[in-house]
Amino acid sequence: MNYIRLCSTLIHSLSSSLGVAFNLLLIFLVLKKTPKQLRTYSILIFNFALCEFFTCLADLLVQPRIISGGVGIYLVFCGPCILIGTQACFVMHSFALHCYAHALWSLLFSFSYRFYVLKRTPPSKRTIVASILVMYIPSFLQLMTFSFANDNEDELRRIVEEKYGYDMGSEYVGGFKNALEKSPLHSWTLGWSCQTTAGVFIRNCFRRSRSKPAYPFSFY
């Protein structure tokens, strides 16, 4: 193992392990030490912590090295997931990406919640949980779509060897030859465009609270 590979493995392992540990600590504090006045908002904190915990755990297991060039994106898996196989690594990587998307959705929801409770009674716990579950649907669809976008491993190895001159004979490689193909494009578009739409909607709600435009749902 060369020094670059060793340093990458150490950095991945250390940072991801710390992320797992600290998020477990945060989950414990939310469950056991939350004051009464923050119990509703603690659901959002718990959602964040759980999402980040799974993200760090997936990164610890996968430890991907990304090689990109042109329209292709190639993932060299270096984590313990290689003991199961390349497809398992790719699914875990897809799981981590869907956690990132859900975290961004959660950030938008957290912002809107704090803005909402400035002048209104906080919503019930059941409403918060239901909102999080609905908000999770786009991320879940992204996971289902992206998990099956992996191209043939032998072809990916050959392309990387030809384009970059790397010796990929003993590596576990995932990804796709063309990032503009239907499956990956669909998942990225779904995840990011929905987040953009939600951000625009929240911005307009904020604008409406300050003025009363003639067209209340104008997007400019």
PDB file of C-alpha atoms in Angstrom, residues 24-144:
ATOM      1  CA  LEU A  24     -24.126   8.830  18.752  1.00  0.00           C
ATOM      2  CA  LEU A  25     -23.364  11.160  21.655  1.00  0.00           C
ATOM      3  CA  LEU A  26     -25.740  13.767  20.243  1.00  0.00           C
ATOM      4  CA  ILE A  27     -28.478  11.156  19.809  1.00  0.00           C
ATOM      5  CA  PHE A  28     -28.005  10.113  23.438  1.00  0.00           C
ATOM      6  CA  LEU A  29     -28.213  13.719  24.634  1.00  0.00           C
ATOM      7  CA  VAL A  30     -31.355  14.339  22.590  1.00  0.00           C
ATOM      8  CA  LEU A  31     -33.057  11.243  23.986  1.00  0.00           C
ATOM      9  CA  LYS A  32     -31.988  11.685  27.606  1.00  0.00           C
ATOM     10  CA  LYS A  33     -31.126  15.330  28.275  1.00  0.00           C
ATOM     11  CA  THR A  34     -33.508  17.458  26.208  1.00  0.00           C
ATOM     12  CA  PRO A  35     -35.254  20.172  28.297  1.00  0.00           C
ATOM     13  CA  LYS A  36     -39.037  20.337  28.074  1.00  0.00           C
ATOM     14  CA  GLN A  37     -39.135  23.599  26.128  1.00  0.00           C
ATOM     15  CA  LEU A  38     -37.049  22.047  23.331  1.00  0.00           C
ATOM     16  CA  ARG A  39     -38.731  18.671  23.026  1.00  0.00           C
ATOM     17  CA  THR A  40     -40.466  19.515  19.762  1.00  0.00           C
ATOM     18  CA  TYR A  41     -37.362  20.969  18.147  1.00  0.00           C
ATOM     19  CA  SER A  42     -35.319  18.051  19.492  1.00  0.00           C
ATOM     20  CA  ILE A  43     -37.045  15.860  16.901  1.00  0.00           C
ATOM     21  CA  LEU A  44     -35.324  17.890  14.191  1.00  0.00           C
ATOM     22  CA  ILE A  45     -31.991  17.636  16.002  1.00  0.00           C
ATOM     23  CA  PHE A  46     -32.476  13.884  16.322  1.00  0.00           C
ATOM     24  CA  ASN A  47     -33.262  13.669  12.608  1.00  0.00           C
ATOM     25  CA  PHE A  48     -30.046  15.535  11.776  1.00  0.00           C
ATOM     26  CA  ALA A  49     -27.941  13.428  14.127  1.00  0.00           C
ATOM     27  CA  LEU A  50     -29.355  10.140  12.855  1.00  0.00           C
ATOM     28  CA  CYS A  51     -28.832  11.186   9.240  1.00  0.00           C
ATOM     29  CA  GLU A  52     -25.236  12.253   9.878  1.00  0.00           C
ATOM     30  CA  PHE A  53     -24.561   9.085  11.875  1.00  0.00           C
ATOM     31  CA  PHE A  54     -25.559   6.896   8.931  1.00  0.00           C
ATOM     32  CA  THR A  55     -23.611   9.116   6.526  1.00  0.00           C
ATOM     33  CA  CYS A  56     -20.407   8.760   8.548  1.00  0.00           C
ATOM     34  CA  LEU A  57     -20.964   5.029   9.016  1.00  0.00           C
ATOM     35  CA  ALA A  58     -21.448   4.518   5.271  1.00  0.00           C
ATOM     36  CA  ASP A  59     -18.334   6.559   4.508  1.00  0.00           C
ATOM     37  CA  LEU A  60     -16.361   4.498   7.019  1.00  0.00           C
ATOM     38  CA  LEU A  61     -17.440   1.281   5.305  1.00  0.00           C
ATOM     39  CA  VAL A  62     -17.026   2.497   1.713  1.00  0.00           C
ATOM     40  CA  GLN A  63     -14.099   4.983   1.756  1.00  0.00           C
ATOM     41  CA  PRO A  64     -14.523   5.912  -1.922  1.00  0.00           C
ATOM     42  CA  ARG A  65     -11.843   7.415  -4.103  1.00  0.00           C
ATOM     43  CA  ILE A  66     -13.483   9.391  -6.897  1.00  0.00           C
ATOM     44  CA  ILE A  67     -11.971   9.581 -10.377  1.00  0.00           C
ATOM     45  CA  SER A  68     -13.817  11.910 -12.731  1.00  0.00           C
ATOM     46  CA  GLY A  69     -13.119  13.036 -16.250  1.00  0.00           C
ATOM     47  CA  GLY A  70     -15.381  13.978 -19.111  1.00  0.00           C
ATOM     48  CA  VAL A  71     -18.815  12.447 -18.676  1.00  0.00           C
ATOM     49  CA  GLY A  72     -17.606   9.448 -16.673  1.00  0.00           C
ATOM     50  CA  ILE A  73     -17.430   9.122 -12.907  1.00  0.00           C
ATOM     51  CA  TYR A  74     -15.523   6.207 -11.410  1.00  0.00           C
ATOM     52  CA  LEU A  75     -15.442   5.131  -7.780  1.00  0.00           C
ATOM     53  CA  VAL A  76     -12.603   3.072  -6.335  1.00  0.00           C
ATOM     54  CA  PHE A  77     -13.802   1.489  -3.103  1.00  0.00           C
ATOM     55  CA  CYS A  78     -11.196   1.082  -0.369  1.00  0.00           C
ATOM     56  CA  GLY A  79     -13.266   0.352   2.738  1.00  0.00           C
ATOM     57  CA  PRO A  80     -14.360  -2.848   4.476  1.00  0.00           C
ATOM     58  CA  CYS A  81     -17.346  -3.099   2.111  1.00  0.00           C
ATOM     59  CA  ILE A  82     -15.056  -4.753  -0.450  1.00  0.00           C
ATOM     60  CA  LEU A  83     -15.320  -7.913   1.657  1.00  0.00           C
ATOM     61  CA  ILE A  84     -18.931  -8.153   0.446  1.00  0.00           C
ATOM     62  CA  GLY A  85     -18.485  -6.961  -3.116  1.00  0.00           C
ATOM     63  CA  THR A  86     -18.513  -4.001  -5.469  1.00  0.00           C
ATOM     64  CA  GLN A  87     -22.288  -3.774  -5.757  1.00  0.00           C
ATOM     65  CA  ALA A  88     -22.637  -3.651  -1.971  1.00  0.00           C
ATOM     66  CA  CYS A  89     -20.093  -0.818  -1.882  1.00  0.00           C
ATOM     67  CA  PHE A  90     -21.994   1.088  -4.552  1.00  0.00           C
ATOM     68  CA  VAL A  91     -25.295   0.699  -2.700  1.00  0.00           C
ATOM     69  CA  MET A  92     -23.666   1.948   0.514  1.00  0.00           C
ATOM     70  CA  HIS A  93     -22.235   4.905  -1.391  1.00  0.00           C
ATOM     71  CA  SER A  94     -25.692   5.619  -2.811  1.00  0.00           C
ATOM     72  CA  PHE A  95     -27.062   5.428   0.722  1.00  0.00           C
ATOM     73  CA  ALA A  96     -24.545   8.056   1.868  1.00  0.00           C
ATOM     74  CA  LEU A  97     -25.501  10.351  -1.019  1.00  0.00           C
ATOM     75  CA  HIS A  98     -29.179  10.049  -0.203  1.00  0.00           C
ATOM     76  CA  CYS A  99     -28.344  10.966   3.400  1.00  0.00           C
ATOM     77  CA  TYR A 100     -26.654  14.140   2.129  1.00  0.00           C
ATOM     78  CA  ALA A 101     -29.792  15.028   0.184  1.00  0.00           C
ATOM     79  CA  HIS A 102     -32.022  14.393   3.189  1.00  0.00           C
ATOM     80  CA  ALA A 103     -29.730  16.507   5.369  1.00  0.00           C
ATOM     81  CA  LEU A 104     -30.213  19.457   3.010  1.00  0.00           C
ATOM     82  CA  TRP A 105     -33.962  18.964   3.056  1.00  0.00           C
ATOM     83  CA  SER A 106     -33.783  18.843   6.852  1.00  0.00           C
ATOM     84  CA  LEU A 107     -31.802  22.075   6.916  1.00  0.00           C
ATOM     85  CA  LEU A 108     -34.527  23.820   4.934  1.00  0.00           C
ATOM     86  CA  PHE A 109     -37.189  22.372   7.189  1.00  0.00           C
ATOM     87  CA  SER A 110     -35.296  23.433  10.313  1.00  0.00           C
ATOM     88  CA  PHE A 111     -35.044  26.986   8.997  1.00  0.00           C
ATOM     89  CA  SER A 112     -38.741  27.121   8.168  1.00  0.00           C
ATOM     90  CA  TYR A 113     -39.637  25.685  11.588  1.00  0.00           C
ATOM     91  CA  ARG A 114     -37.648  28.331  13.453  1.00  0.00           C
ATOM     92  CA  PHE A 115     -39.176  31.053  11.326  1.00  0.00           C
ATOM     93  CA  TYR A 116     -42.656  29.622  11.904  1.00  0.00           C
ATOM     94  CA  VAL A 117     -42.437  29.513  15.710  1.00  0.00           C
ATOM     95  CA  LEU A 118     -41.358  33.145  15.995  1.00  0.00           C
ATOM     96  CA  LYS A 119     -45.000  34.245  15.941  1.00  0.00           C
ATOM     97  CA  ARG A 120     -46.949  30.990  16.170  1.00  0.00           C
ATOM     98  CA  THR A 121     -47.449  28.063  18.496  1.00  0.00           C
ATOM     99  CA  PRO A 122     -44.993  25.233  17.746  1.00  0.00           C
ATOM    100  CA  PRO A 123     -46.580  22.349  15.833  1.00  0.00           C
ATOM    101  CA  SER A 124     -47.176  19.038  17.552  1.00  0.00           C
ATOM    102  CA  LYS A 125     -44.621  16.238  17.621  1.00  0.00           C
ATOM    103  CA  ARG A 126     -46.823  14.153  15.351  1.00  0.00           C
ATOM    104  CA  THR A 127     -46.880  16.932  12.765  1.00  0.00           C
ATOM    105  CA  ILE A 128     -43.091  17.259  12.878  1.00  0.00           C
ATOM    106  CA  VAL A 129     -42.566  13.517  12.437  1.00  0.00           C
ATOM    107  CA  ALA A 130     -45.087  13.356   9.583  1.00  0.00           C
ATOM    108  CA  SER A 131     -43.382  16.301   7.866  1.00  0.00           C
ATOM    109  CA  ILE A 132     -39.982  14.613   8.130  1.00  0.00           C
ATOM    110  CA  LEU A 133     -41.365  11.391   6.643  1.00  0.00           C
ATOM    111  CA  VAL A 134     -42.911  13.259   3.712  1.00  0.00           C
ATOM    112  CA  MET A 135     -39.702  15.234   3.268  1.00  0.00           C
ATOM    113  CA  TYR A 136     -37.751  11.961   3.126  1.00  0.00           C
ATOM    114  CA  ILE A 137     -39.628  10.650   0.075  1.00  0.00           C
ATOM    115  CA  PRO A 138     -37.500  12.442  -2.604  1.00  0.00           C
ATOM    116  CA  SER A 139     -34.289  11.245  -0.947  1.00  0.00           C
ATOM    117  CA  PHE A 140     -35.626   7.696  -0.772  1.00  0.00           C
ATOM    118  CA  LEU A 141     -36.538   7.785  -4.460  1.00  0.00           C
ATOM    119  CA  GLN A 142     -33.030   9.038  -5.185  1.00  0.00           C
ATOM    120  CA  LEU A 143     -31.603   6.067  -3.275  1.00  0.00           C
ATOM    121  CA  MET A 144     -33.751   3.574  -5.175  1.00  0.00           C
TER     122      MET A 144
END
